[in-house]
PDB file of C-alpha atoms and ligand atoms in Angstrom:
ATOM      1  CA  MET A   1     -61.201 -89.957  26.477  1.00  0.00           C
ATOM      2  CA  HIS A   2     -63.731 -90.234  29.290  1.00  0.00           C
ATOM      3  CA  ILE A   3     -61.888 -88.633  32.176  1.00  0.00           C
ATOM      4  CA  SER A   4     -61.903 -85.015  33.319  1.00  0.00           C
ATOM      5  CA  LEU A   5     -58.509 -83.367  33.187  1.00  0.00           C
ATOM      6  CA  CYS A   6     -57.282 -79.825  33.710  1.00  0.00           C
ATOM      7  CA  ARG A   7     -55.863 -78.033  30.666  1.00  0.00           C
ATOM      8  CA  GLU A   8     -52.250 -78.867  31.442  1.00  0.00           C
ATOM      9  CA  HIS A   9     -52.875 -82.562  32.037  1.00  0.00           C
ATOM     10  CA  TYR A  10     -55.137 -82.795  29.004  1.00  0.00           C
ATOM     11  CA  VAL A  11     -52.350 -81.414  26.804  1.00  0.00           C
ATOM     12  CA  ASP A  12     -49.840 -83.859  28.336  1.00  0.00           C
ATOM     13  CA  ARG A  13     -52.235 -86.751  27.852  1.00  0.00           C
ATOM     14  CA  ILE A  14     -52.741 -86.017  24.151  1.00  0.00           C
ATOM     15  CA  ARG A  15     -48.992 -85.697  23.593  1.00  0.00           C
ATOM     16  CA  GLY A  16     -48.560 -88.961  25.504  1.00  0.00           C
ATOM     17  CA  ILE A  17     -51.042 -90.762  23.250  1.00  0.00           C
ATOM     18  CA  VAL A  18     -49.205 -89.496  20.151  1.00  0.00           C
ATOM     19  CA  SER A  19     -45.872 -90.562  21.621  1.00  0.00           C
ATOM     20  CA  ASP A  20     -47.223 -94.041  22.456  1.00  0.00           C
ATOM     21  CA  THR A  21     -48.727 -94.391  18.968  1.00  0.00           C
ATOM     22  CA  ILE A  22     -45.389 -93.470  17.363  1.00  0.00           C
ATOM     23  CA  LYS A  23     -43.559 -96.062  19.471  1.00  0.00           C
ATOM     24  CA  LYS A  24     -46.167 -98.805  19.182  1.00  0.00           C
ATOM     25  CA  PHE A  25     -46.215 -98.675  15.381  1.00  0.00           C
ATOM     26  CA  GLU A  26     -42.496 -97.801  15.057  1.00  0.00           C
ATOM     27  CA  MET A  27     -43.391 -94.686  13.085  1.00  0.00           C
ATOM     28  CA  ILE A  28     -40.403 -92.473  13.822  1.00  0.00           C
ATOM     29  CA  MET A  29     -36.980 -93.308  15.255  1.00  0.00           C
ATOM     30  CA  PRO A  30     -35.311 -90.778  17.581  1.00  0.00           C
ATOM     31  CA  ASN A  31     -32.868 -89.366  14.988  1.00  0.00           C
ATOM     32  CA  ASP A  32     -35.211 -89.428  12.014  1.00  0.00           C
ATOM     33  CA  ARG A  33     -35.913 -86.256  10.027  1.00  0.00           C
ATOM     34  CA  VAL A  34     -39.662 -85.931   9.672  1.00  0.00           C
ATOM     35  CA  LEU A  35     -41.591 -83.913   7.114  1.00  0.00           C
ATOM     36  CA  VAL A  36     -45.061 -82.959   8.407  1.00  0.00           C
ATOM     37  CA  ALA A  37     -47.601 -82.222   5.687  1.00  0.00           C
ATOM     38  CA  VAL A  38     -49.593 -79.223   6.903  1.00  0.00           C
ATOM     39  CA  SER A  39     -52.857 -78.071   5.358  1.00  0.00           C
ATOM     40  CA  GLY A  40     -53.459 -75.039   7.581  1.00  0.00           C
ATOM     41  CA  GLY A  41     -56.138 -76.929   9.544  1.00  0.00           C
ATOM     42  CA  LYS A  42     -55.912 -77.594  13.271  1.00  0.00           C
ATOM     43  CA  ASP A  43     -54.984 -81.295  13.056  1.00  0.00           C
ATOM     44  CA  SER A  44     -51.868 -81.062  10.948  1.00  0.00           C
ATOM     45  CA  LEU A  45     -50.702 -77.845  12.649  1.00  0.00           C
ATOM     46  CA  ALA A  46     -51.190 -79.475  16.059  1.00  0.00           C
ATOM     47  CA  LEU A  47     -49.280 -82.518  14.808  1.00  0.00           C
ATOM     48  CA  TRP A  48     -46.363 -80.272  13.818  1.00  0.00           C
ATOM     49  CA  GLU A  49     -46.394 -78.718  17.286  1.00  0.00           C
ATOM     50  CA  ILE A  50     -46.658 -82.081  19.075  1.00  0.00           C
ATOM     51  CA  LEU A  51     -43.810 -83.710  17.133  1.00  0.00           C
ATOM     52  CA  SER A  52     -41.566 -80.688  17.761  1.00  0.00           C
ATOM     53  CA  THR A  53     -42.484 -80.691  21.459  1.00  0.00           C
ATOM     54  CA  LEU A  54     -41.727 -84.418  21.678  1.00  0.00           C
ATOM     55  CA  GLY A  55     -38.237 -83.607  20.390  1.00  0.00           C
ATOM     56  CA  TYR A  56     -38.398 -84.985  16.847  1.00  0.00           C
ATOM     57  CA  HIS A  57     -36.451 -83.243  14.052  1.00  0.00           C
ATOM     58  CA  THR A  58     -39.407 -81.796  12.207  1.00  0.00           C
ATOM     59  CA  ASP A  59     -39.962 -79.535   9.184  1.00  0.00           C
ATOM     60  CA  ALA A  60     -43.315 -78.873   7.551  1.00  0.00           C
ATOM     61  CA  LEU A  61     -44.570 -78.837   3.971  1.00  0.00           C
ATOM     62  CA  PHE A  62     -47.478 -76.813   2.626  1.00  0.00           C
ATOM     63  CA  ILE A  63     -48.617 -77.514  -0.931  1.00  0.00           C
ATOM     64  CA  ASP A  64     -50.028 -74.419  -2.568  1.00  0.00           C
ATOM     65  CA  LEU A  65     -52.533 -75.917  -5.001  1.00  0.00           C
ATOM     66  CA  GLY A  66     -53.644 -72.535  -6.348  1.00  0.00           C
ATOM     67  CA  ILE A  67     -57.270 -72.733  -5.151  1.00  0.00           C
ATOM     68  CA  GLU A  68     -58.474 -69.146  -5.349  1.00  0.00           C
ATOM     69  CA  ASP A  69     -58.298 -67.325  -1.974  1.00  0.00           C
ATOM     70  CA  TYR A  70     -58.456 -70.607  -0.039  1.00  0.00           C
ATOM     71  CA  SER A  71     -54.840 -71.667  -0.737  1.00  0.00           C
ATOM     72  CA  GLU A  72     -53.610 -68.161   0.153  1.00  0.00           C
ATOM     73  CA  PHE A  73     -55.523 -68.277   3.429  1.00  0.00           C
ATOM     74  CA  CYS A  74     -54.184 -71.741   4.350  1.00  0.00           C
ATOM     75  CA  LYS A  75     -50.646 -70.792   3.401  1.00  0.00           C
ATOM     76  CA  ARG A  76     -50.797 -67.780   5.721  1.00  0.00           C
ATOM     77  CA  GLU A  77     -52.083 -69.974   8.587  1.00  0.00           C
ATOM     78  CA  CYS A  78     -49.157 -72.365   8.120  1.00  0.00           C
ATOM     79  CA  TYR A  79     -46.636 -69.569   7.784  1.00  0.00           C
ATOM     80  CA  ASN A  80     -47.835 -67.756  10.918  1.00  0.00           C
ATOM     81  CA  PHE A  81     -47.959 -70.979  12.903  1.00  0.00           C
ATOM     82  CA  GLY A  82     -44.439 -71.916  11.813  1.00  0.00           C
ATOM     83  CA  LYS A  83     -43.198 -68.540  13.022  1.00  0.00           C
ATOM     84  CA  GLU A  84     -44.955 -69.037  16.366  1.00  0.00           C
ATOM     85  CA  ILE A  85     -43.344 -72.412  17.057  1.00  0.00           C
ATOM     86  CA  GLY A  86     -40.030 -71.567  15.382  1.00  0.00           C
ATOM     87  CA  GLY A  87     -40.341 -74.318  12.758  1.00  0.00           C
ATOM     88  CA  LYS A  88     -39.188 -74.437   9.148  1.00  0.00           C
ATOM     89  CA  LEU A  89     -41.962 -74.424   6.545  1.00  0.00           C
ATOM     90  CA  ILE A  90     -41.384 -75.532   2.952  1.00  0.00           C
ATOM     91  CA  ILE A  91     -43.939 -74.079   0.536  1.00  0.00           C
ATOM     92  CA  PHE A  92     -44.416 -76.008  -2.702  1.00  0.00           C
ATOM     93  CA  ASP A  93     -46.259 -74.014  -5.343  1.00  0.00           C
ATOM     94  CA  LEU A  94     -47.842 -76.454  -7.809  1.00  0.00           C
ATOM     95  CA  LYS A  95     -48.262 -73.918 -10.627  1.00  0.00           C
ATOM     96  CA  LYS A  96     -44.716 -72.581 -10.317  1.00  0.00           C
ATOM     97  CA  GLU A  97     -43.153 -76.040 -10.165  1.00  0.00           C
ATOM     98  CA  PHE A  98     -45.325 -77.950 -12.629  1.00  0.00           C
ATOM     99  CA  GLY A  99     -47.010 -75.197 -14.685  1.00  0.00           C
ATOM    100  CA  LYS A 100     -50.616 -75.938 -13.636  1.00  0.00           C
ATOM    101  CA  SER A 101     -52.736 -75.170 -10.598  1.00  0.00           C
ATOM    102  CA  LEU A 102     -55.312 -77.606  -9.218  1.00  0.00           C
ATOM    103  CA  MET A 103     -58.033 -75.426 -10.790  1.00  0.00           C
ATOM    104  CA  ASP A 104     -56.381 -75.776 -14.230  1.00  0.00           C
ATOM    105  CA  VAL A 105     -56.240 -79.565 -13.852  1.00  0.00           C
ATOM    106  CA  VAL A 106     -59.789 -79.951 -12.490  1.00  0.00           C
ATOM    107  CA  ALA A 107     -61.175 -77.889 -15.387  1.00  0.00           C
ATOM    108  CA  LYS A 108     -59.832 -80.475 -17.848  1.00  0.00           C
ATOM    109  CA  SER A 109     -60.471 -83.666 -15.888  1.00  0.00           C
ATOM    110  CA  PRO A 110     -63.628 -85.807 -15.817  1.00  0.00           C
ATOM    111  CA  ARG A 111     -62.778 -86.782 -12.222  1.00  0.00           C
ATOM    112  CA  LYS A 112     -64.186 -85.091  -9.123  1.00  0.00           C
ATOM    113  CA  ALA A 113     -62.089 -82.247  -7.698  1.00  0.00           C
ATOM    114  CA  CYS A 114     -61.339 -84.112  -4.429  1.00  0.00           C
ATOM    115  CA  SER A 115     -60.057 -87.133  -6.295  1.00  0.00           C
ATOM    116  CA  VAL A 116     -57.765 -84.999  -8.495  1.00  0.00           C
ATOM    117  CA  CYS A 117     -56.588 -83.093  -5.417  1.00  0.00           C
ATOM    118  CA  GLY A 118     -55.832 -86.343  -3.545  1.00  0.00           C
ATOM    119  CA  ILE A 119     -53.676 -87.692  -6.382  1.00  0.00           C
ATOM    120  CA  ILE A 120     -51.734 -84.428  -6.679  1.00  0.00           C
ATOM    121  CA  LYS A 121     -51.222 -83.975  -2.919  1.00  0.00           C
ATOM    122  CA  ARG A 122     -50.057 -87.550  -2.350  1.00  0.00           C
ATOM    123  CA  TYR A 123     -47.598 -87.266  -5.228  1.00  0.00           C
ATOM    124  CA  ILE A 124     -46.137 -83.913  -4.133  1.00  0.00           C
ATOM    125  CA  MET A 125     -45.850 -84.922  -0.460  1.00  0.00           C
ATOM    126  CA  ASN A 126     -43.917 -88.034  -1.453  1.00  0.00           C
ATOM    127  CA  PHE A 127     -41.886 -86.156  -4.094  1.00  0.00           C
ATOM    128  CA  VAL A 128     -40.676 -83.519  -1.619  1.00  0.00           C
ATOM    129  CA  ALA A 129     -40.023 -86.036   1.179  1.00  0.00           C
ATOM    130  CA  VAL A 130     -37.938 -88.257  -1.133  1.00  0.00           C
ATOM    131  CA  LYS A 131     -36.082 -85.450  -2.950  1.00  0.00           C
ATOM    132  CA  LYS A 132     -35.141 -83.757   0.311  1.00  0.00           C
ATOM    133  CA  GLY A 133     -34.160 -86.996   2.020  1.00  0.00           C
ATOM    134  CA  TYR A 134     -36.628 -87.086   4.923  1.00  0.00           C
ATOM    135  CA  ASP A 135     -36.931 -90.385   6.804  1.00  0.00           C
ATOM    136  CA  ALA A 136     -40.694 -90.141   7.217  1.00  0.00           C
ATOM    137  CA  LEU A 137     -43.656 -88.150   5.965  1.00  0.00           C
ATOM    138  CA  ALA A 138     -46.297 -87.474   8.634  1.00  0.00           C
ATOM    139  CA  THR A 139     -49.882 -86.467   7.900  1.00  0.00           C
ATOM    140  CA  GLY A 140     -52.571 -85.188  10.264  1.00  0.00           C
ATOM    141  CA  HIS A 141     -55.115 -87.965   9.595  1.00  0.00           C
ATOM    142  CA  THR A 142     -57.149 -88.509  12.754  1.00  0.00           C
ATOM    143  CA  LEU A 143     -59.136 -91.481  14.033  1.00  0.00           C
ATOM    144  CA  ASP A 144     -62.244 -89.946  12.413  1.00  0.00           C
ATOM    145  CA  ASP A 145     -60.468 -89.744   9.045  1.00  0.00           C
ATOM    146  CA  GLU A 146     -59.293 -93.333   9.309  1.00  0.00           C
ATOM    147  CA  VAL A 147     -62.664 -94.669  10.417  1.00  0.00           C
ATOM    148  CA  ALA A 148     -64.541 -92.763   7.678  1.00  0.00           C
ATOM    149  CA  PHE A 149     -62.095 -94.060   5.050  1.00  0.00           C
ATOM    150  CA  LEU A 150     -62.361 -97.618   6.355  1.00  0.00           C
ATOM    151  CA  ALA A 151     -66.171 -97.541   6.514  1.00  0.00           C
ATOM    152  CA  SER A 152     -66.393 -96.180   2.944  1.00  0.00           C
ATOM    153  CA  ASN A 153     -64.053 -98.890   1.687  1.00  0.00           C
ATOM    154  CA  ILE A 154     -65.984-101.606   3.486  1.00  0.00           C
ATOM    155  CA  LEU A 155     -69.253-100.362   1.985  1.00  0.00           C
ATOM    156  CA  ARG A 156     -67.702-100.973  -1.445  1.00  0.00           C
ATOM    157  CA  TRP A 157     -65.696-104.030  -0.265  1.00  0.00           C
ATOM    158  CA  ASP A 158     -62.644-102.416  -1.797  1.00  0.00           C
ATOM    159  CA  ILE A 159     -60.230-105.051  -0.516  1.00  0.00           C
ATOM    160  CA  VAL A 160     -57.174-103.450  -2.108  1.00  0.00           C
ATOM    161  CA  GLN A 161     -57.769-100.133  -0.334  1.00  0.00           C
ATOM    162  CA  ILE A 162     -58.664-101.901   2.924  1.00  0.00           C
ATOM    163  CA  SER A 163     -55.480-103.943   2.832  1.00  0.00           C
ATOM    164  CA  ARG A 164     -53.409-100.798   2.269  1.00  0.00           C
ATOM    165  CA  GLN A 165     -54.877 -98.852   5.170  1.00  0.00           C
ATOM    166  CA  LYS A 166     -52.257 -98.774   7.931  1.00  0.00           C
ATOM    167  CA  PRO A 167     -50.938 -96.309  10.512  1.00  0.00           C
ATOM    168  CA  VAL A 168     -47.522 -96.764   8.858  1.00  0.00           C
ATOM    169  CA  LEU A 169     -46.716 -97.418   5.220  1.00  0.00           C
ATOM    170  CA  GLU A 170     -43.113 -98.557   4.969  1.00  0.00           C
ATOM    171  CA  SER A 171     -41.041 -97.436   2.022  1.00  0.00           C
ATOM    172  CA  TRP A 172     -40.611-100.352  -0.390  1.00  0.00           C
ATOM    173  CA  HIS A 173     -38.897 -98.395  -3.189  1.00  0.00           C
ATOM    174  CA  PRO A 174     -36.164 -95.718  -3.125  1.00  0.00           C
ATOM    175  CA  MET A 175     -38.659 -93.231  -4.628  1.00  0.00           C
ATOM    176  CA  LEU A 176     -41.313 -93.868  -1.964  1.00  0.00           C
ATOM    177  CA  ALA A 177     -41.189 -92.201   1.447  1.00  0.00           C
ATOM    178  CA  LYS A 178     -42.259 -93.939   4.644  1.00  0.00           C
ATOM    179  CA  LYS A 179     -45.696 -92.529   5.542  1.00  0.00           C
ATOM    180  CA  VAL A 180     -46.984 -92.235   9.101  1.00  0.00           C
ATOM    181  CA  LYS A 181     -50.197 -91.076  10.779  1.00  0.00           C
ATOM    182  CA  PRO A 182     -49.356 -90.281  14.427  1.00  0.00           C
ATOM    183  CA  LEU A 183     -52.870 -88.914  15.184  1.00  0.00           C
ATOM    184  CA  CYS A 184     -54.685 -92.080  14.116  1.00  0.00           C
ATOM    185  CA  MET A 185     -55.757 -92.912  17.692  1.00  0.00           C
ATOM    186  CA  LEU A 186     -57.180 -89.445  18.419  1.00  0.00           C
ATOM    187  CA  SER A 187     -60.613 -88.242  17.378  1.00  0.00           C
ATOM    188  CA  ASP A 188     -61.429 -84.920  15.711  1.00  0.00           C
ATOM    189  CA  LEU A 189     -63.029 -83.844  18.983  1.00  0.00           C
ATOM    190  CA  GLU A 190     -59.922 -84.667  21.014  1.00  0.00           C
ATOM    191  CA  MET A 191     -57.784 -82.721  18.533  1.00  0.00           C
ATOM    192  CA  MET A 192     -60.222 -79.825  18.590  1.00  0.00           C
ATOM    193  CA  ASN A 193     -59.933 -79.686  22.393  1.00  0.00           C
ATOM    194  CA  TYR A 194     -56.151 -79.905  22.160  1.00  0.00           C
ATOM    195  CA  ALA A 195     -56.071 -77.003  19.701  1.00  0.00           C
ATOM    196  CA  LEU A 196     -58.387 -74.945  21.892  1.00  0.00           C
ATOM    197  CA  ALA A 197     -56.320 -75.715  25.003  1.00  0.00           C
ATOM    198  CA  LEU A 198     -53.185 -74.393  23.303  1.00  0.00           C
ATOM    199  CA  GLY A 199     -54.828 -71.502  21.481  1.00  0.00           C
ATOM    200  CA  ILE A 200     -54.114 -73.031  18.066  1.00  0.00           C
ATOM    201  CA  ARG A 201     -56.470 -71.328  15.646  1.00  0.00           C
ATOM    202  CA  VAL A 202     -59.319 -73.560  14.616  1.00  0.00           C
ATOM    203  CA  CYS A 203     -60.507 -72.157  11.321  1.00  0.00           C
ATOM    204  CA  GLU A 204     -63.833 -73.012   9.782  1.00  0.00           C
ATOM    205  CA  GLU A 205     -62.677 -72.173   6.284  1.00  0.00           C
ATOM    206  CA  LYS A 206     -63.713 -74.999   3.955  1.00  0.00           C
ATOM    207  CA  CYS A 207     -62.207 -75.815   0.597  1.00  0.00           C
ATOM    208  CA  PRO A 208     -64.565 -74.346  -2.051  1.00  0.00           C
ATOM    209  CA  LEU A 209     -64.001 -77.419  -4.239  1.00  0.00           C
ATOM    210  CA  SER A 210     -65.095 -79.945  -1.613  1.00  0.00           C
ATOM    211  CA  THR A 211     -68.810 -79.132  -1.410  1.00  0.00           C
ATOM    212  CA  ASN A 212     -69.837 -82.639  -2.497  1.00  0.00           C
ATOM    213  CA  ALA A 213     -67.132 -84.571  -0.665  1.00  0.00           C
ATOM    214  CA  PHE A 214     -68.208 -87.932   0.732  1.00  0.00           C
ATOM    215  CA  SER A 215     -65.964 -87.988   3.811  1.00  0.00           C
ATOM    216  CA  PRO A 216     -67.781 -85.269   5.865  1.00  0.00           C
ATOM    217  CA  PHE A 217     -71.073 -87.073   5.160  1.00  0.00           C
ATOM    218  CA  MET A 218     -69.621 -90.394   6.340  1.00  0.00           C
ATOM    219  CA  LYS A 219     -68.105 -88.711   9.419  1.00  0.00           C
ATOM    220  CA  LYS A 220     -71.518 -87.308  10.337  1.00  0.00           C
ATOM    221  CA  ILE A 221     -73.136 -90.774  10.136  1.00  0.00           C
ATOM    222  CA  LEU A 222     -70.342 -92.274  12.239  1.00  0.00           C
ATOM    223  CA  ASN A 223     -70.727 -89.519  14.825  1.00  0.00           C
ATOM    224  CA  ASP A 224     -74.459 -90.262  15.039  1.00  0.00           C
ATOM    225  CA  ILE A 225     -73.581 -93.896  15.746  1.00  0.00           C
ATOM    226  CA  GLU A 226     -70.931 -92.809  18.256  1.00  0.00           C
ATOM    227  CA  ASN A 227     -73.496 -90.682  20.117  1.00  0.00           C
ATOM    228  CA  ARG A 228     -75.785 -93.699  20.445  1.00  0.00           C
ATOM    229  CA  ALA A 229     -72.964 -96.101  21.288  1.00  0.00           C
ATOM    230  CA  PRO A 230     -69.896 -94.266  22.641  1.00  0.00           C
ATOM    231  CA  GLY A 231     -66.589 -95.945  21.862  1.00  0.00           C
ATOM    232  CA  THR A 232     -67.768 -97.401  18.544  1.00  0.00           C
ATOM    233  CA  LYS A 233     -65.239 -95.528  16.410  1.00  0.00           C
ATOM    234  CA  LYS A 234     -62.215 -96.474  18.504  1.00  0.00           C
ATOM    235  CA  ASN A 235     -63.286-100.112  18.786  1.00  0.00           C
ATOM    236  CA  PHE A 236     -64.007-100.338  15.073  1.00  0.00           C
ATOM    237  CA  TYR A 237     -60.515 -99.073  14.235  1.00  0.00           C
ATOM    238  CA  ARG A 238     -58.686-101.027  16.958  1.00  0.00           C
ATOM    239  CA  GLU A 239     -60.337-104.304  15.967  1.00  0.00           C
ATOM    240  CA  PHE A 240     -59.545-103.581  12.328  1.00  0.00           C
ATOM    241  CA  LEU A 241     -55.868-103.104  13.179  1.00  0.00           C
ATOM    242  CA  LYS A 242     -55.862-106.376  15.135  1.00  0.00           C
ATOM    243  CA  ASN A 243     -57.454-108.288  12.264  1.00  0.00           C
ATOM    244  CA  ARG A 244     -56.243-106.457   9.192  1.00  0.00           C
ATOM    245  CA  SER A 245     -53.778-109.191   8.176  1.00  0.00           C
ATOM    246  CA  ILE A 246     -56.735-111.217   6.879  1.00  0.00           C
ATOM    247  CA  PHE A 247     -57.113-108.664   4.096  1.00  0.00           C
ATOM    248  CA  GLU A 248     -53.474-108.768   3.129  1.00  0.00           C
ATOM    249  CA  ARG A 249     -53.404-112.127   1.361  1.00  0.00           C
ATOM    250  CA  THR A 250     -55.108-111.110  -1.923  1.00  0.00           C
ATOM    251  CA  VAL A 251     -53.071-108.110  -2.829  1.00  0.00           C
ATOM    252  CA  ILE A 252     -50.178-107.186  -5.092  1.00  0.00           C
ATOM    253  CA  ASP A 253     -49.144-110.770  -5.965  1.00  0.00           C
ATOM    254  CA  ASP A 254     -50.242-110.328  -9.570  1.00  0.00           C
ATOM    255  CA  ILE A 255     -49.410-106.658  -9.954  1.00  0.00           C
ATOM    256  CA  LYS A 256     -46.248-105.806 -11.848  1.00  0.00           C
ATOM    257  CA  ILE A 257     -44.603-102.657 -10.512  1.00  0.00           C
ATOM    258  CA  MET A 258     -42.989-100.508 -13.217  1.00  0.00           C
ATOM    259  CA  GLU A 259     -41.454 -97.047 -13.229  1.00  0.00           C
ATOM    260  CA  CYS A 260     -43.387 -94.128 -14.737  1.00  0.00           C
ATOM    261  CA  GLU A 261     -41.864 -93.398 -18.130  1.00  0.00           C
ATOM    262  CA  ASN A 262     -42.186 -89.677 -17.513  1.00  0.00           C
ATOM    263  CA  CYS A 263     -41.078 -89.177 -13.897  1.00  0.00           C
ATOM    264  CA  GLY A 264     -39.618 -92.498 -12.732  1.00  0.00           C
ATOM    265  CA  MET A 265     -41.997 -92.976  -9.800  1.00  0.00           C
ATOM    266  CA  PRO A 266     -43.153 -96.553  -9.154  1.00  0.00           C
ATOM    267  CA  THR A 267     -46.505 -97.276 -10.744  1.00  0.00           C
ATOM    268  CA  VAL A 268     -48.578-100.137 -12.130  1.00  0.00           C
ATOM    269  CA  GLY A 269     -48.912 -98.834 -15.699  1.00  0.00           C
ATOM    270  CA  LYS A 270     -46.692 -97.035 -18.192  1.00  0.00           C
ATOM    271  CA  TYR A 271     -47.315 -93.678 -16.528  1.00  0.00           C
ATOM    272  CA  CYS A 272     -48.206 -92.744 -12.930  1.00  0.00           C
ATOM    273  CA  SER A 273     -51.590 -91.199 -12.023  1.00  0.00           C
ATOM    274  CA  PHE A 274     -49.982 -87.809 -11.382  1.00  0.00           C
ATOM    275  CA  CYS A 275     -48.371 -87.585 -14.826  1.00  0.00           C
ATOM    276  CA  LYS A 276     -51.625 -88.740 -16.427  1.00  0.00           C
ATOM    277  CA  ILE A 277     -53.796 -86.272 -14.547  1.00  0.00           C
ATOM    278  CA  MET A 278     -51.378 -83.381 -15.130  1.00  0.00           C
ATOM    279  CA  GLY A 279     -51.395 -84.173 -18.867  1.00  0.00           C
ATOM    280  CA  PHE A 280     -47.680 -85.085 -18.930  1.00  0.00           C
ATOM    281  CA  ALA A 281     -48.353 -88.530 -20.364  1.00  0.00           C
TER     282      ALA A 281
HETATM  283  P1  AMP B 301     -57.148 -84.117   3.600  1.00  0.00           P
HETATM  284  O1  AMP B 301     -56.669 -84.916   2.441  1.00  0.00           O
HETATM  285  O2  AMP B 301     -57.512 -82.711   3.252  1.00  0.00           O
HETATM  286  O3  AMP B 301     -58.134 -84.831   4.464  1.00  0.00           O
HETATM  287  O4  AMP B 301     -55.858 -83.948   4.537  1.00  0.00           O
HETATM  288  C1  AMP B 301     -55.216 -85.050   5.112  1.00  0.00           C
HETATM  289  C2  AMP B 301     -53.816 -84.647   5.506  1.00  0.00           C
HETATM  290  O5  AMP B 301     -53.080 -84.306   4.336  1.00  0.00           O
HETATM  291  C3  AMP B 301     -53.743 -83.405   6.396  1.00  0.00           C
HETATM  292  O6  AMP B 301     -53.889 -83.741   7.750  1.00  0.00           O
HETATM  293  C4  AMP B 301     -52.360 -82.904   6.088  1.00  0.00           C
HETATM  294  O7  AMP B 301     -51.378 -83.645   6.799  1.00  0.00           O
HETATM  295  C5  AMP B 301     -52.190 -83.235   4.615  1.00  0.00           C
HETATM  296  N1  AMP B 301     -52.563 -82.084   3.735  1.00  0.00           N
HETATM  297  C6  AMP B 301     -53.795 -81.736   3.286  1.00  0.00           C
HETATM  298  N2  AMP B 301     -53.726 -80.642   2.483  1.00  0.00           N
HETATM  299  C7  AMP B 301     -52.417 -80.300   2.404  1.00  0.00           C
HETATM  300  C8  AMP B 301     -51.678 -79.260   1.743  1.00  0.00           C
HETATM  301  N3  AMP B 301     -52.288 -78.358   0.952  1.00  0.00           N
HETATM  302  N4  AMP B 301     -50.345 -79.211   1.907  1.00  0.00           N
HETATM  303  C9  AMP B 301     -49.698 -80.135   2.677  1.00  0.00           C
HETATM  304  N5  AMP B 301     -50.336 -81.118   3.326  1.00  0.00           N
HETATM  305  C10 AMP B 301     -51.679 -81.219   3.201  1.00  0.00           C
HETATM  306 ZN1   ZN B 302     -45.100 -89.981 -13.373  1.00  0.00          ZN
END
């Protein structure tokens, strides 16, 4: 955003962009029940606040992955924020519900911690949204997240991932929730300013398991490019959305969707990635 606005108008403008994004991509219908996945960071907490302010029926979900100290800290942030805005927070404790924390799983897996964490979080978010009958699951992915993900996938020409990257993923199976990213047109900087304008706590706490994560590195490179050529990130993403249908042709035709023999979730093999990684299959 390249215009100067006072605090009040800035806040309205950001909420307006989120509202327009929701309508443009048909993310949420007026009477939908939305589950917002909150991590304790500023983006997802701000998303919870914005959706509630816009009048959507919104509850939030925090997944307690059992990462020493860090999960406790994030849980407290979500809990306190929920109290402030008068919202309902569902806390899902991985160890209590499934017998293992993220640390337990990572210790036994050859995969990187962030990859294991991603599989578990995606599964639990969907699981809770479907079991509790929400119409949509909203995450706090920003423009920077989307652009970093897209750039990484293009570097590897991972056509399957590229073709799946959308602001909205419709549900195509009764066990899959509709997934929406209402902040996909707003940068990390815009969300940071929004959080500061409203006094939403911006914590610098980083996940102790993510020290080698690729995404922050990619975001830094993209920000260097953005500083040289302002507008690059938004244009890159907008043009992708305009042209993304060209990537759609190759995918899924040959893939046979089955149901996980352990949990019943749709998957491409005998067991889903969650059941495999948790050692249930
Ligand atoms: P990340 O995968 O950490 O980049 O987070 C992307 C989005 O996933 C966040 O904006 C949240 O909406 C959601 N999220 C991340 N961690 C959690 C968590 N522990 N519990 C619930 N939602 C989460
Ligand atoms: Zn499964």
